mmCIF file of C-alpha atoms in Angstrom:
data_model
loop_
_atom_site.group_PDB
_atom_site.id
_atom_site.type_symbol
_atom_site.label_atom_id
_atom_site.label_comp_id
_atom_site.label_asym_id
_atom_site.label_seq_id
_atom_site.Cartn_x
_atom_site.Cartn_y
_atom_site.Cartn_z
ATOM 1 C CA UNK Z 1226 21.931 43.511 -10.197
ATOM 2 C CA UNK Z 1227 18.576 43.478 -9.264
ATOM 3 C CA UNK Z 1228 16.068 40.676 -11.454
ATOM 4 C CA UNK Z 1229 13.394 42.467 -13.270
ATOM 5 C CA UNK Z 1230 10.654 40.538 -13.155
ATOM 6 C CA UNK Z 1231 7.290 40.661 -15.440
ATOM 7 C CA UNK Z 1232 4.262 42.975 -14.883
ATOM 8 C CA UNK Z 1233 1.679 40.972 -13.487
ATOM 9 C CA UNK Z 1234 -1.912 40.911 -14.401
ATOM 10 C CA UNK Z 1235 -5.235 39.299 -14.466
ATOM 11 C CA UNK Z 1236 -6.784 36.949 -16.189
ATOM 12 C CA UNK Z 1237 -10.339 37.083 -15.849
ATOM 13 C CA UNK Z 1238 -12.003 33.336 -15.984
ATOM 14 C CA UNK Z 1239 -15.519 32.954 -17.548
ATOM 15 C CA UNK Z 1240 -18.003 31.768 -15.452
ATOM 16 C CA UNK Z 1241 -19.833 29.872 -16.527
ATOM 17 C CA UNK Z 1242 -17.815 27.803 -18.341
ATOM 18 C CA UNK Z 1243 -16.850 24.425 -16.715
ATOM 19 C CA UNK Z 1244 -12.729 23.437 -15.820
ATOM 20 C CA UNK Z 1245 -12.116 20.269 -16.738
ATOM 21 C CA UNK Z 1246 -8.746 18.594 -14.712
ATOM 22 C CA UNK Z 1247 -7.042 15.877 -15.311
ATOM 23 C CA UNK Z 1248 -4.040 14.767 -13.171
ATOM 24 C CA UNK Z 1249 -2.836 11.054 -13.207
ATOM 25 C CA UNK Z 1250 -0.640 8.924 -10.503
ATOM 26 C CA UNK Z 1251 1.684 5.993 -11.184
ATOM 27 C CA UNK Z 1252 3.590 4.080 -8.803
ATOM 28 C CA UNK Z 1253 5.324 0.450 -9.139
ATOM 29 C CA UNK Z 1254 3.009 -2.151 -10.610
ATOM 30 C CA UNK Z 1255 3.546 -4.313 -6.808
ATOM 31 C CA UNK Z 1256 1.832 -1.793 -5.374
ATOM 32 C CA UNK Z 1257 -0.068 0.378 -7.918
ATOM 33 C CA UNK Z 1258 -3.007 2.836 -6.686
ATOM 34 C CA UNK Z 1259 -5.034 4.007 -9.402
ATOM 35 C CA UNK Z 1260 -6.335 7.997 -8.516
ATOM 36 C CA UNK Z 1261 -7.187 9.950 -11.121
ATOM 37 C CA UNK Z 1262 -7.944 13.666 -9.434
ATOM 38 C CA UNK Z 1263 -8.862 16.605 -11.783
ATOM 39 C CA UNK Z 1264 -6.240 19.642 -11.296
ATOM 40 C CA UNK Z 1265 -5.500 21.463 -14.350
ATOM 41 C CA UNK Z 1266 -7.691 23.069 -16.824
ATOM 42 C CA UNK Z 1267 -8.307 21.639 -19.862
ATOM 43 C CA UNK Z 1268 -5.517 23.085 -22.977
ATOM 44 C CA UNK Z 1269 -3.615 24.620 -20.315
ATOM 45 C CA UNK Z 1270 0.254 23.849 -20.880
ATOM 46 C CA UNK Z 1271 2.198 22.339 -18.623
ATOM 47 C CA UNK Z 1272 3.755 24.069 -15.695
ATOM 48 C CA UNK Z 1273 7.204 25.077 -16.195
ATOM 49 C CA UNK Z 1274 10.037 27.835 -14.484
ATOM 50 C CA UNK Z 1275 8.413 30.737 -17.700
ATOM 51 C CA UNK Z 1276 6.219 33.276 -16.522
ATOM 52 C CA UNK Z 1277 2.470 33.009 -17.362
ATOM 53 C CA UNK Z 1278 0.090 35.608 -16.464
ATOM 54 C CA UNK Z 1279 -0.940 36.007 -12.639
ATOM 55 C CA UNK Z 1280 -4.055 34.268 -11.650
ATOM 56 C CA UNK Z 1281 -6.801 36.154 -9.389
ATOM 57 C CA UNK Z 1282 -8.877 33.317 -10.206
ATOM 58 C CA UNK Z 1283 -12.473 32.265 -8.990
ATOM 59 C CA UNK Z 1284 -14.648 30.412 -11.297
ATOM 60 C CA UNK Z 1285 -18.756 29.756 -11.137
ATOM 61 C CA UNK Z 1286 -18.149 26.145 -11.698
ATOM 62 C CA UNK Z 1287 -16.485 23.606 -10.305
ATOM 63 C CA UNK Z 1288 -14.540 20.871 -11.610
ATOM 64 C CA UNK Z 1289 -15.780 17.245 -12.220
ATOM 65 C CA UNK Z 1290 -15.024 15.344 -9.417
ATOM 66 C CA UNK Z 1291 -12.505 13.207 -9.465
ATOM 67 C CA UNK Z 1292 -12.674 8.618 -9.852
ATOM 68 C CA UNK Z 1293 -11.212 7.667 -7.006
ATOM 69 C CA UNK Z 1294 -10.267 3.790 -7.358
ATOM 70 C CA UNK Z 1295 -8.715 2.497 -3.798
ATOM 71 C CA UNK Z 1296 -6.567 -0.378 -3.876
ATOM 72 C CA UNK Z 1297 -3.659 -0.587 -2.231
ATOM 73 C CA UNK Z 1298 -1.466 2.459 -0.712
ATOM 74 C CA UNK Z 1299 2.011 2.817 -1.356
ATOM 75 C CA UNK Z 1300 4.675 1.774 1.465
ATOM 76 C CA UNK Z 1301 7.315 4.261 0.187
ATOM 77 C CA UNK Z 1302 6.866 7.551 -1.613
ATOM 78 C CA UNK Z 1303 8.529 10.131 -3.171
ATOM 79 C CA UNK Z 1304 9.266 13.633 -0.697
ATOM 80 C CA UNK Z 1305 11.408 16.531 -0.414
ATOM 81 C CA UNK Z 1306 14.215 15.621 2.621
ATOM 82 C CA UNK Z 1307 16.731 17.905 4.755
ATOM 83 C CA UNK Z 1308 18.475 16.106 7.306
ATOM 84 C CA UNK Z 1309 20.344 18.950 8.309
ATOM 85 C CA UNK Z 1310 19.938 23.228 8.361
ATOM 86 C CA UNK Z 1311 20.867 25.199 6.141
ATOM 87 C CA UNK Z 1312 19.668 26.674 3.000
ATOM 88 C CA UNK Z 1313 18.193 26.165 -0.253
ATOM 89 C CA UNK Z 1314 21.179 23.440 -1.207
ATOM 90 C CA UNK Z 1315 20.293 21.021 1.724
ATOM 91 C CA UNK Z 1316 17.235 19.715 0.414
ATOM 92 C CA UNK Z 1317 16.657 16.539 -1.413
ATOM 93 C CA UNK Z 1318 14.626 14.402 -3.185
ATOM 94 C CA UNK Z 1319 13.855 11.233 -1.817
ATOM 95 C CA UNK Z 1320 12.464 8.419 -3.726
ATOM 96 C CA UNK Z 1321 12.220 5.944 -0.754
ATOM 97 C CA UNK Z 1322 10.345 7.661 1.874
ATOM 98 C CA UNK Z 1323 8.252 5.847 4.017
ATOM 99 C CA UNK Z 1324 4.835 6.700 3.832
ATOM 100 C CA UNK Z 1325 3.561 7.939 7.432
ATOM 101 C CA UNK Z 1326 0.860 6.621 9.322
ATOM 102 C CA UNK Z 1327 -2.646 7.923 9.792
ATOM 103 C CA UNK Z 1328 -3.438 8.085 14.123
ATOM 104 C CA UNK Z 1329 -7.058 7.907 14.302
ATOM 105 C CA UNK Z 1330 -8.163 11.632 14.523
ATOM 106 C CA UNK Z 1331 -6.188 12.161 11.002
ATOM 107 C CA UNK Z 1332 -6.894 11.226 7.278
ATOM 108 C CA UNK Z 1333 -4.067 10.008 4.505
ATOM 109 C CA UNK Z 1334 -3.752 12.796 1.366
ATOM 110 C CA UNK Z 1335 -2.481 12.110 -1.870
ATOM 111 C CA UNK Z 1336 -1.071 15.714 -2.567
ATOM 112 C CA UNK Z 1337 -2.337 17.173 -5.890
ATOM 113 C CA UNK Z 1338 -0.689 20.557 -4.770
ATOM 114 C CA UNK Z 1339 1.441 21.819 -2.116
ATOM 115 C CA UNK Z 1340 2.435 26.049 -1.702
ATOM 116 C CA UNK Z 1341 5.814 27.750 -0.090
ATOM 117 C CA UNK Z 1342 5.870 29.917 2.963
ATOM 118 C CA UNK Z 1343 8.311 31.725 4.426
ATOM 119 C CA UNK Z 1344 8.239 30.032 7.830
ATOM 120 C CA UNK Z 1345 9.372 26.969 5.843
ATOM 121 C CA UNK Z 1346 12.478 28.611 4.458
ATOM 122 C CA UNK Z 1347 13.017 29.922 8.342
ATOM 123 C CA UNK Z 1348 12.058 26.067 9.579
ATOM 124 C CA UNK Z 1349 14.865 24.745 7.028
ATOM 125 C CA UNK Z 1350 17.518 27.688 8.146
ATOM 126 C CA UNK Z 1351 16.806 26.466 11.954
ATOM 127 C CA UNK Z 1352 15.692 29.731 12.789
ATOM 128 C CA UNK Z 1353 12.687 27.514 15.562
ATOM 129 C CA UNK Z 1354 15.355 24.252 15.707
ATOM 130 C CA UNK Z 1355 14.502 24.029 19.817
ATOM 131 C CA UNK Z 1356 10.564 23.794 19.292
ATOM 132 C CA UNK Z 1357 11.018 22.077 15.660
ATOM 133 C CA UNK Z 1358 9.890 18.156 15.427
ATOM 134 C CA UNK Z 1359 13.356 16.056 14.686
ATOM 135 C CA UNK Z 1360 15.475 15.809 11.528
ATOM 136 C CA UNK Z 1361 15.133 14.810 9.011
ATOM 137 C CA UNK Z 1362 12.290 16.963 7.572
ATOM 138 C CA UNK Z 1363 9.817 16.583 4.518
ATOM 139 C CA UNK Z 1364 8.964 20.576 4.280
ATOM 140 C CA UNK Z 1365 5.533 21.972 3.847
ATOM 141 C CA UNK Z 1366 3.014 23.329 5.472
ATOM 142 C CA UNK Z 1367 -0.006 23.764 2.885
ATOM 143 C CA UNK Z 1368 -1.733 21.199 0.924
ATOM 144 C CA UNK Z 1369 -4.846 19.862 -1.030
ATOM 145 C CA UNK Z 1370 -5.500 17.024 -2.269
ATOM 146 C CA UNK Z 1371 -8.076 14.149 -2.160
ATOM 147 C CA UNK Z 1372 -8.641 11.988 1.213
ATOM 148 C CA UNK Z 1373 -7.118 7.995 0.808
ATOM 149 C CA UNK Z 1374 -7.744 6.623 4.017
ATOM 150 C CA UNK Z 1375 -9.480 7.865 7.842
ATOM 151 C CA UNK Z 1376 -8.603 7.297 10.681
ATOM 152 C CA UNK Z 1377 -11.590 5.344 12.865
ATOM 153 C CA UNK Z 1378 -12.316 8.758 15.000
ATOM 154 C CA UNK Z 1379 -12.560 11.035 11.586
ATOM 155 C CA UNK Z 1380 -16.051 11.662 12.174
ATOM 156 C CA UNK Z 1381 -16.881 14.021 8.466
ATOM 157 C CA UNK Z 1382 -14.286 13.606 6.020
ATOM 158 C CA UNK Z 1383 -14.177 9.706 3.663
ATOM 159 C CA UNK Z 1384 -12.074 8.752 1.362
ATOM 160 C CA UNK Z 1385 -12.632 10.349 -2.492
ATOM 161 C CA UNK Z 1386 -13.126 13.982 -0.785
ATOM 162 C CA UNK Z 1387 -11.640 16.455 -2.204
ATOM 163 C CA UNK Z 1388 -9.499 18.906 0.933
ATOM 164 C CA UNK Z 1389 -6.764 22.081 2.095
ATOM 165 C CA UNK Z 1390 -5.655 22.911 4.603
ATOM 166 C CA UNK Z 1391 -2.644 23.708 6.632
ATOM 167 C CA UNK Z 1392 -1.686 20.786 8.301
ATOM 168 C CA UNK Z 1393 0.512 22.434 10.761
ATOM 169 C CA UNK Z 1394 -2.172 22.749 14.216
ATOM 170 C CA UNK Z 1395 1.059 25.515 15.410
ATOM 171 C CA UNK Z 1396 3.367 27.140 13.281
ATOM 172 C CA UNK Z 1397 6.485 26.696 15.151
ATOM 173 C CA UNK Z 1398 5.932 24.214 17.834
ATOM 174 C CA UNK Z 1399 6.144 20.819 17.101
ATOM 175 C CA UNK Z 1400 5.547 21.255 13.303
ATOM 176 C CA UNK Z 1401 5.224 18.053 11.516
ATOM 177 C CA UNK Z 1402 8.176 15.709 10.299
ATOM 178 C CA UNK Z 1403 6.050 14.882 7.474
ATOM 179 C CA UNK Z 1404 4.656 18.009 5.552
ATOM 180 C CA UNK Z 1405 3.396 18.676 2.034
ATOM 181 C CA UNK Z 1406 5.891 18.551 -0.119
ATOM 182 C CA UNK Z 1407 5.518 14.671 -0.781
ATOM 183 C CA UNK Z 1408 3.237 12.780 -2.910
ATOM 184 C CA UNK Z 1409 1.075 11.911 0.712
ATOM 185 C CA UNK Z 1410 0.913 13.059 4.081
ATOM 186 C CA UNK Z 1411 -1.542 12.578 7.373
ATOM 187 C CA UNK Z 1412 -3.031 15.610 8.832
ATOM 188 C CA UNK Z 1413 -5.359 15.880 11.697
ATOM 189 C CA UNK Z 1414 -8.939 16.620 10.652
ATOM 190 C CA UNK Z 1415 -9.685 19.457 12.496
ATOM 191 C CA UNK Z 1416 -7.398 21.073 10.378
ATOM 192 C CA UNK Z 1417 -8.929 20.425 7.062
ATOM 193 C CA UNK Z 1418 -12.199 21.667 4.892
ATOM 194 C CA UNK Z 1419 -13.497 20.306 1.792
ATOM 195 C CA UNK Z 1420 -11.858 22.616 -1.086
ATOM 196 C CA UNK Z 1421 -13.808 25.403 -2.349
ATOM 197 C CA UNK Z 1422 -15.615 23.730 -5.549
ATOM 198 C CA UNK Z 1423 -14.609 26.529 -8.389
ATOM 199 C CA UNK Z 1424 -10.614 26.402 -6.890
ATOM 200 C CA UNK Z 1425 -8.724 23.706 -8.928
ATOM 201 C CA UNK Z 1426 -6.186 22.251 -6.024
ATOM 202 C CA UNK Z 1427 -3.240 24.762 -7.294
ATOM 203 C CA UNK Z 1428 -5.144 27.802 -6.394
ATOM 204 C CA UNK Z 1429 -6.382 25.468 -3.220
ATOM 205 C CA UNK Z 1430 -2.901 25.253 -2.207
ATOM 206 C CA UNK Z 1431 -1.785 28.304 -1.679
ATOM 207 C CA UNK Z 1432 -4.282 29.925 0.706
ATOM 208 C CA UNK Z 1433 -4.471 28.058 3.672
ATOM 209 C CA UNK Z 1434 -1.587 29.752 5.667
ATOM 210 C CA UNK Z 1435 -1.871 32.820 4.189
ATOM 211 C CA UNK Z 1436 -5.393 33.619 4.480
ATOM 212 C CA UNK Z 1437 -5.387 32.359 8.560
ATOM 213 C CA UNK Z 1438 -2.828 34.679 9.244
ATOM 214 C CA UNK Z 1439 -4.952 37.519 7.689
ATOM 215 C CA UNK Z 1440 -7.990 36.385 9.411
ATOM 216 C CA UNK Z 1441 -7.067 35.612 12.274
ATOM 217 C CA UNK Z 1442 -4.216 39.488 12.606
ATOM 218 C CA UNK Z 1443 -7.500 41.333 11.820
ATOM 219 C CA UNK Z 1444 -9.202 39.451 14.768
ATOM 220 C CA UNK Z 1445 -6.993 40.201 17.113
ATOM 221 C CA UNK Z 1446 -6.911 43.395 15.927
ATOM 222 C CA UNK Z 1447 -10.923 43.731 16.944
ATOM 223 C CA UNK Z 1448 -11.561 44.888 13.516
ATOM 224 C CA UNK Z 1449 -14.646 45.748 12.102
ATOM 225 C CA UNK Z 1450 -17.404 47.129 9.693
ATOM 226 C CA UNK Z 1451 -16.498 51.003 9.404
ATOM 227 C CA UNK Z 1452 -12.856 51.101 10.511
ATOM 228 C CA UNK Z 1453 -9.562 51.594 8.174
ATOM 229 C CA UNK Z 1454 -6.392 49.469 7.342
ATOM 230 C CA UNK Z 1455 -2.909 49.775 6.010
ATOM 231 C CA UNK Z 1456 -1.845 46.624 4.087
ATOM 232 C CA UNK Z 1457 2.219 47.026 3.872
ATOM 233 C CA UNK Z 1458 3.245 44.303 0.980
ATOM 234 C CA UNK Z 1459 -0.525 43.860 -0.392
ATOM 235 C CA UNK Z 1460 0.793 42.159 -2.732
ATOM 236 C CA UNK Z 1461 2.679 39.791 -1.078
ATOM 237 C CA UNK Z 1462 0.611 36.331 0.336
ATOM 238 C CA UNK Z 1463 -1.010 37.527 3.484
ATOM 239 C CA UNK Z 1464 -1.354 40.352 2.624
ATOM 240 C CA UNK Z 1465 -3.115 40.307 -0.672
ATOM 241 C CA UNK Z 1466 -5.682 38.221 0.844
ATOM 242 C CA UNK Z 1467 -5.668 41.037 3.779
ATOM 243 C CA UNK Z 1468 -7.149 43.948 1.744
ATOM 244 C CA UNK Z 1469 -9.308 41.124 0.242
ATOM 245 C CA UNK Z 1470 -10.685 39.758 3.623
ATOM 246 C CA UNK Z 1471 -10.878 43.657 5.063
ATOM 247 C CA UNK Z 1472 -12.734 44.852 2.298
ATOM 248 C CA UNK Z 1473 -15.621 41.334 1.786
ATOM 249 C CA UNK Z 1474 -15.789 39.759 5.536
ATOM 250 C CA UNK Z 1475 -14.863 42.599 7.826
ATOM 251 C CA UNK Z 1476 -16.350 45.710 6.108
ATOM 252 C CA UNK Z 1477 -13.450 47.924 5.766
ATOM 253 C CA UNK Z 1478 -14.468 51.740 5.174
ATOM 254 C CA UNK Z 1479 -10.857 52.080 3.608
ATOM 255 C CA UNK Z 1480 -8.038 49.377 2.431
ATOM 256 C CA UNK Z 1481 -5.012 51.784 1.902
ATOM 257 C CA UNK Z 1482 -2.186 48.788 0.767
ATOM 258 C CA UNK Z 1483 1.958 49.462 -0.483
ATOM 259 C CA UNK Z 1484 3.452 47.954 -3.300
ATOM 260 C CA UNK Z 1485 6.116 48.333 -5.721
ATOM 261 C CA UNK Z 1486 5.108 50.608 -8.779
ATOM 262 C CA UNK Z 1487 4.428 47.361 -11.277
ATOM 263 C CA UNK Z 1488 1.756 45.772 -8.743
ATOM 264 C CA UNK Z 1489 -0.551 49.049 -8.124
ATOM 265 C CA UNK Z 1490 -3.398 47.880 -10.645
ATOM 266 C CA UNK Z 1491 -3.113 44.105 -8.645
ATOM 267 C CA UNK Z 1492 -3.826 46.198 -5.376
ATOM 268 C CA UNK Z 1493 -6.777 47.856 -6.902
ATOM 269 C CA UNK Z 1494 -8.129 44.508 -8.501
ATOM 270 C CA UNK Z 1495 -8.438 43.299 -5.232
ATOM 271 C CA UNK Z 1496 -10.147 46.057 -3.556
ATOM 272 C CA UNK Z 1497 -7.517 48.162 -2.637
ATOM 273 C CA UNK Z 1498 -9.163 51.847 -2.348
ATOM 274 C CA UNK Z 1499 -5.397 53.668 -1.829
ATOM 275 C CA UNK Z 1500 -2.488 52.173 -3.546
ATOM 276 C CA UNK Z 1501 0.275 53.501 -2.299
ATOM 277 C CA UNK Z 1502 4.187 53.321 -4.485
ATOM 278 C CA UNK Z 1503 6.685 52.476 -1.629
ATOM 279 C CA UNK Z 1504 9.589 53.073 -4.385
ATOM 280 C CA UNK Z 1505 7.908 57.289 -4.823
ATOM 281 C CA UNK Z 1506 6.811 57.915 -1.694
ATOM 282 C CA UNK Z 1507 6.606 56.890 2.490
ATOM 283 C CA UNK Z 1508 3.316 56.076 3.745
ATOM 284 C CA UNK Z 1509 3.875 57.322 7.451
ATOM 285 C CA UNK Z 1510 4.303 60.655 5.902
ATOM 286 C CA UNK Z 1511 0.571 60.755 4.593
ATOM 287 C CA UNK Z 1512 -1.892 63.145 6.037
ATOM 288 C CA UNK Z 1513 -4.292 60.179 6.895
ATOM 289 C CA UNK Z 1514 -3.872 57.813 9.418
ATOM 290 C CA UNK Z 1515 -5.672 54.105 9.814
ATOM 291 C CA UNK Z 1516 -6.858 52.248 12.913
ATOM 292 C CA UNK Z 1517 -5.002 49.221 11.954
ATOM 293 C CA UNK Z 1518 -1.465 48.791 10.131
ATOM 294 C CA UNK Z 1519 -0.952 45.141 9.104
ATOM 295 C CA UNK Z 1520 3.130 44.946 8.204
ATOM 296 C CA UNK Z 1521 3.629 41.981 6.216
ATOM 297 C CA UNK Z 1522 6.721 42.962 5.380
ATOM 298 C CA UNK Z 1523 8.795 43.550 8.249
ATOM 299 C CA UNK Z 1524 8.634 47.594 9.006
ATOM 300 C CA UNK Z 1525 7.269 48.358 12.201
ATOM 301 C CA UNK Z 1526 9.153 51.336 12.908
ATOM 302 C CA UNK Z 1527 7.451 52.879 10.505
ATOM 303 C CA UNK Z 1528 4.367 51.143 10.600
ATOM 304 C CA UNK Z 1529 3.495 52.741 14.003
ATOM 305 C CA UNK Z 1530 3.765 56.202 12.965
ATOM 306 C CA UNK Z 1531 1.002 55.335 10.392
ATOM 307 C CA UNK Z 1532 -1.666 54.597 12.779
ATOM 308 C CA UNK Z 1533 -4.066 56.393 14.562
ATOM 309 C CA UNK Z 1534 -3.809 57.251 18.391
ATOM 310 C CA UNK Z 1535 -5.537 53.795 20.036
ATOM 311 C CA UNK Z 1536 -5.532 51.772 16.631
ATOM 312 C CA UNK Z 1537 -3.507 48.518 16.509
ATOM 313 C CA UNK Z 1538 -0.532 47.486 14.523
ATOM 314 C CA UNK Z 1539 0.230 43.361 13.423
ATOM 315 C CA UNK Z 1540 4.006 42.769 12.907
ATOM 316 C CA UNK Z 1541 4.463 39.819 11.143
ATOM 317 C CA UNK Z 1542 8.308 39.656 10.853
ATOM 318 C CA UNK Z 1543 11.540 41.995 11.929
ATOM 319 C CA UNK Z 1544 11.423 44.001 15.130
ATOM 320 C CA UNK Z 1545 8.185 44.969 16.980
ATOM 321 C CA UNK Z 1546 7.531 48.504 18.167
ATOM 322 C CA UNK Z 1547 5.564 49.069 20.612
ATOM 323 C CA UNK Z 1548 2.158 49.221 20.071
ATOM 324 C CA UNK Z 1549 3.020 46.829 17.083
ATOM 325 C CA UNK Z 1550 2.288 42.679 18.168
ATOM 326 C CA UNK Z 1551 3.036 39.714 16.787
ATOM 327 C CA UNK Z 1552 1.509 36.777 16.392
ATOM 328 C CA UNK Z 1553 1.998 32.930 15.478
ATOM 329 C CA UNK Z 1554 -0.939 31.301 13.253
ATOM 330 C CA UNK Z 1555 -3.213 28.457 14.630
ATOM 331 C CA UNK Z 1556 -4.155 26.721 11.630
ATOM 332 C CA UNK Z 1557 -7.965 26.217 11.904
ATOM 333 C CA UNK Z 1558 -10.337 23.715 9.471
ATOM 334 C CA UNK Z 1559 -13.772 25.699 10.588
ATOM 335 C CA UNK Z 1560 -11.592 29.473 9.674
ATOM 336 C CA UNK Z 1561 -11.322 27.603 6.171
ATOM 337 C CA UNK Z 1562 -15.194 26.630 6.333
ATOM 338 C CA UNK Z 1563 -16.209 29.966 7.352
ATOM 339 C CA UNK Z 1564 -14.075 31.492 4.484
ATOM 340 C CA UNK Z 1565 -14.851 28.839 1.687
ATOM 341 C CA UNK Z 1566 -18.327 30.785 0.658
ATOM 342 C CA UNK Z 1567 -16.634 33.922 0.161
ATOM 343 C CA UNK Z 1568 -13.862 31.560 -1.875
ATOM 344 C CA UNK Z 1569 -16.762 30.015 -4.091
ATOM 345 C CA UNK Z 1570 -18.873 33.398 -4.315
ATOM 346 C CA UNK Z 1571 -15.397 35.099 -6.152
ATOM 347 C CA UNK Z 1572 -15.849 37.887 -3.193
ATOM 348 C CA UNK Z 1573 -11.606 36.592 -2.423
ATOM 349 C CA UNK Z 1574 -9.201 34.890 -4.729
ATOM 350 C CA UNK Z 1575 -6.495 33.612 -4.512
ATOM 351 C CA UNK Z 1576 -3.462 34.940 -6.223
ATOM 352 C CA UNK Z 1577 -0.725 32.641 -7.729
ATOM 353 C CA UNK Z 1578 3.004 33.415 -8.812
ATOM 354 C CA UNK Z 1579 3.469 34.344 -11.988
ATOM 355 C CA UNK Z 1580 6.513 32.086 -12.108
ATOM 356 C CA UNK Z 1581 4.417 29.529 -10.524
ATOM 357 C CA UNK Z 1582 3.173 26.626 -10.453
ATOM 358 C CA UNK Z 1583 6.949 25.073 -10.364
ATOM 359 C CA UNK Z 1584 7.211 21.170 -10.364
ATOM 360 C CA UNK Z 1585 7.366 18.517 -7.952
ATOM 361 C CA UNK Z 1586 10.892 18.351 -9.662
ATOM 362 C CA UNK Z 1587 12.351 21.978 -8.586
ATOM 363 C CA UNK Z 1588 11.178 22.703 -4.988
ATOM 364 C CA UNK Z 1589 14.230 24.466 -5.174
ATOM 365 C CA UNK Z 1590 14.382 26.337 -7.630
ATOM 366 C CA UNK Z 1591 11.103 26.950 -5.568
ATOM 367 C CA UNK Z 1592 12.506 27.346 -2.477
ATOM 368 C CA UNK Z 1593 15.157 29.496 -3.703
ATOM 369 C CA UNK Z 1594 12.793 31.969 -5.945
ATOM 370 C CA UNK Z 1595 10.522 32.587 -2.896
ATOM 371 C CA UNK Z 1596 13.695 33.894 -0.478
ATOM 372 C CA UNK Z 1597 14.127 36.694 -3.191
ATOM 373 C CA UNK Z 1598 11.518 38.283 -0.952
ATOM 374 C CA UNK Z 1599 10.185 39.307 -4.471
ATOM 375 C CA UNK Z 1600 6.924 36.848 -4.779
ATOM 376 C CA UNK Z 1601 3.939 38.069 -5.746
ATOM 377 C CA UNK Z 1602 0.649 36.125 -3.766
ATOM 378 C CA UNK Z 1603 1.613 32.532 -3.221
ATOM 379 C CA UNK Z 1604 4.242 29.950 -4.877
ATOM 380 C CA UNK Z 1605 2.185 26.852 -5.422
ATOM 381 C CA UNK Z 1606 3.909 23.616 -5.864
ATOM 382 C CA UNK Z 1607 2.288 21.569 -8.936
ATOM 383 C CA UNK Z 1608 1.551 18.565 -10.310
ATOM 384 C CA UNK Z 1609 2.739 16.350 -7.556
ATOM 385 C CA UNK Z 1610 2.490 13.037 -9.393
#
């Protein structure tokens, strides 16, 4: 039986009302760190599995700066771990994982929020075990949190900075053994950027890998002002950002995107000029062809029929049909820094799936959900205590 998900809708965040957030972290008395982080708007219910309105959000004012009183960083932390490849059942919440050591060019982050990506599931399933880091693994690519320790060669970031990023420079080549689904994670400074001031940690955590993939894919096609683009799965984590970047950053002349019936209004709100219901029409049968087709769902054989002669087709997943091409994103803090002004101005907005955020204790349920391929925007884990 196919599950019926509630129709996501947009919730506006009035400007200029400032947001007030509070999240506290507690550790055993013998190695306590006092750390207070702003993260959840005042009056907002605690995260649960109940559906909430889809958040496509941008505020004009930042939350107040967190108070960070650093004493002793614990030697052990809570983290999700798997010691063998397999299904969701291999994931275990371990309360005695060693806090990662920090190298000279790295910072240690107290994680406030993380997000899941399809690559997290593929990695856990052993799809690229030949190039993976050794087991056991703490999964997680996307992170948002507070810097609590800096390496000797770190040049810009300092303790107390609120940051976000994709912690794996190469997604499929030796990703970190200790990822972001933990209370702490160590990350190279060059992969991070300061968190946009108007976004909370949950919103920021859902951006890095997806927005870097969207941006790099558009760059690789040579996309530029005046060109047209068709985005397949425009309501997904990457697709929702491709629509916005194509329109707001690259200056697209026309953006078309596909989704199911219930998500067409979301596509339009993100900037799509043409929202195509894939349950009712075949995009490849449209008389209009596009300069670029960005396939974020795995339909490259059909995508190549919708591109203009000499155009480009980006294929993120599934079999690649010429002239389509695939790439593996490279994490770069510089890309996030470049896009921060668009995020802070509200021109580009994070999309958080209405079923989340999932609490840290339900990461396994979040994995099960993302593997249904029905998520809208990003599946976020928050709060991480």
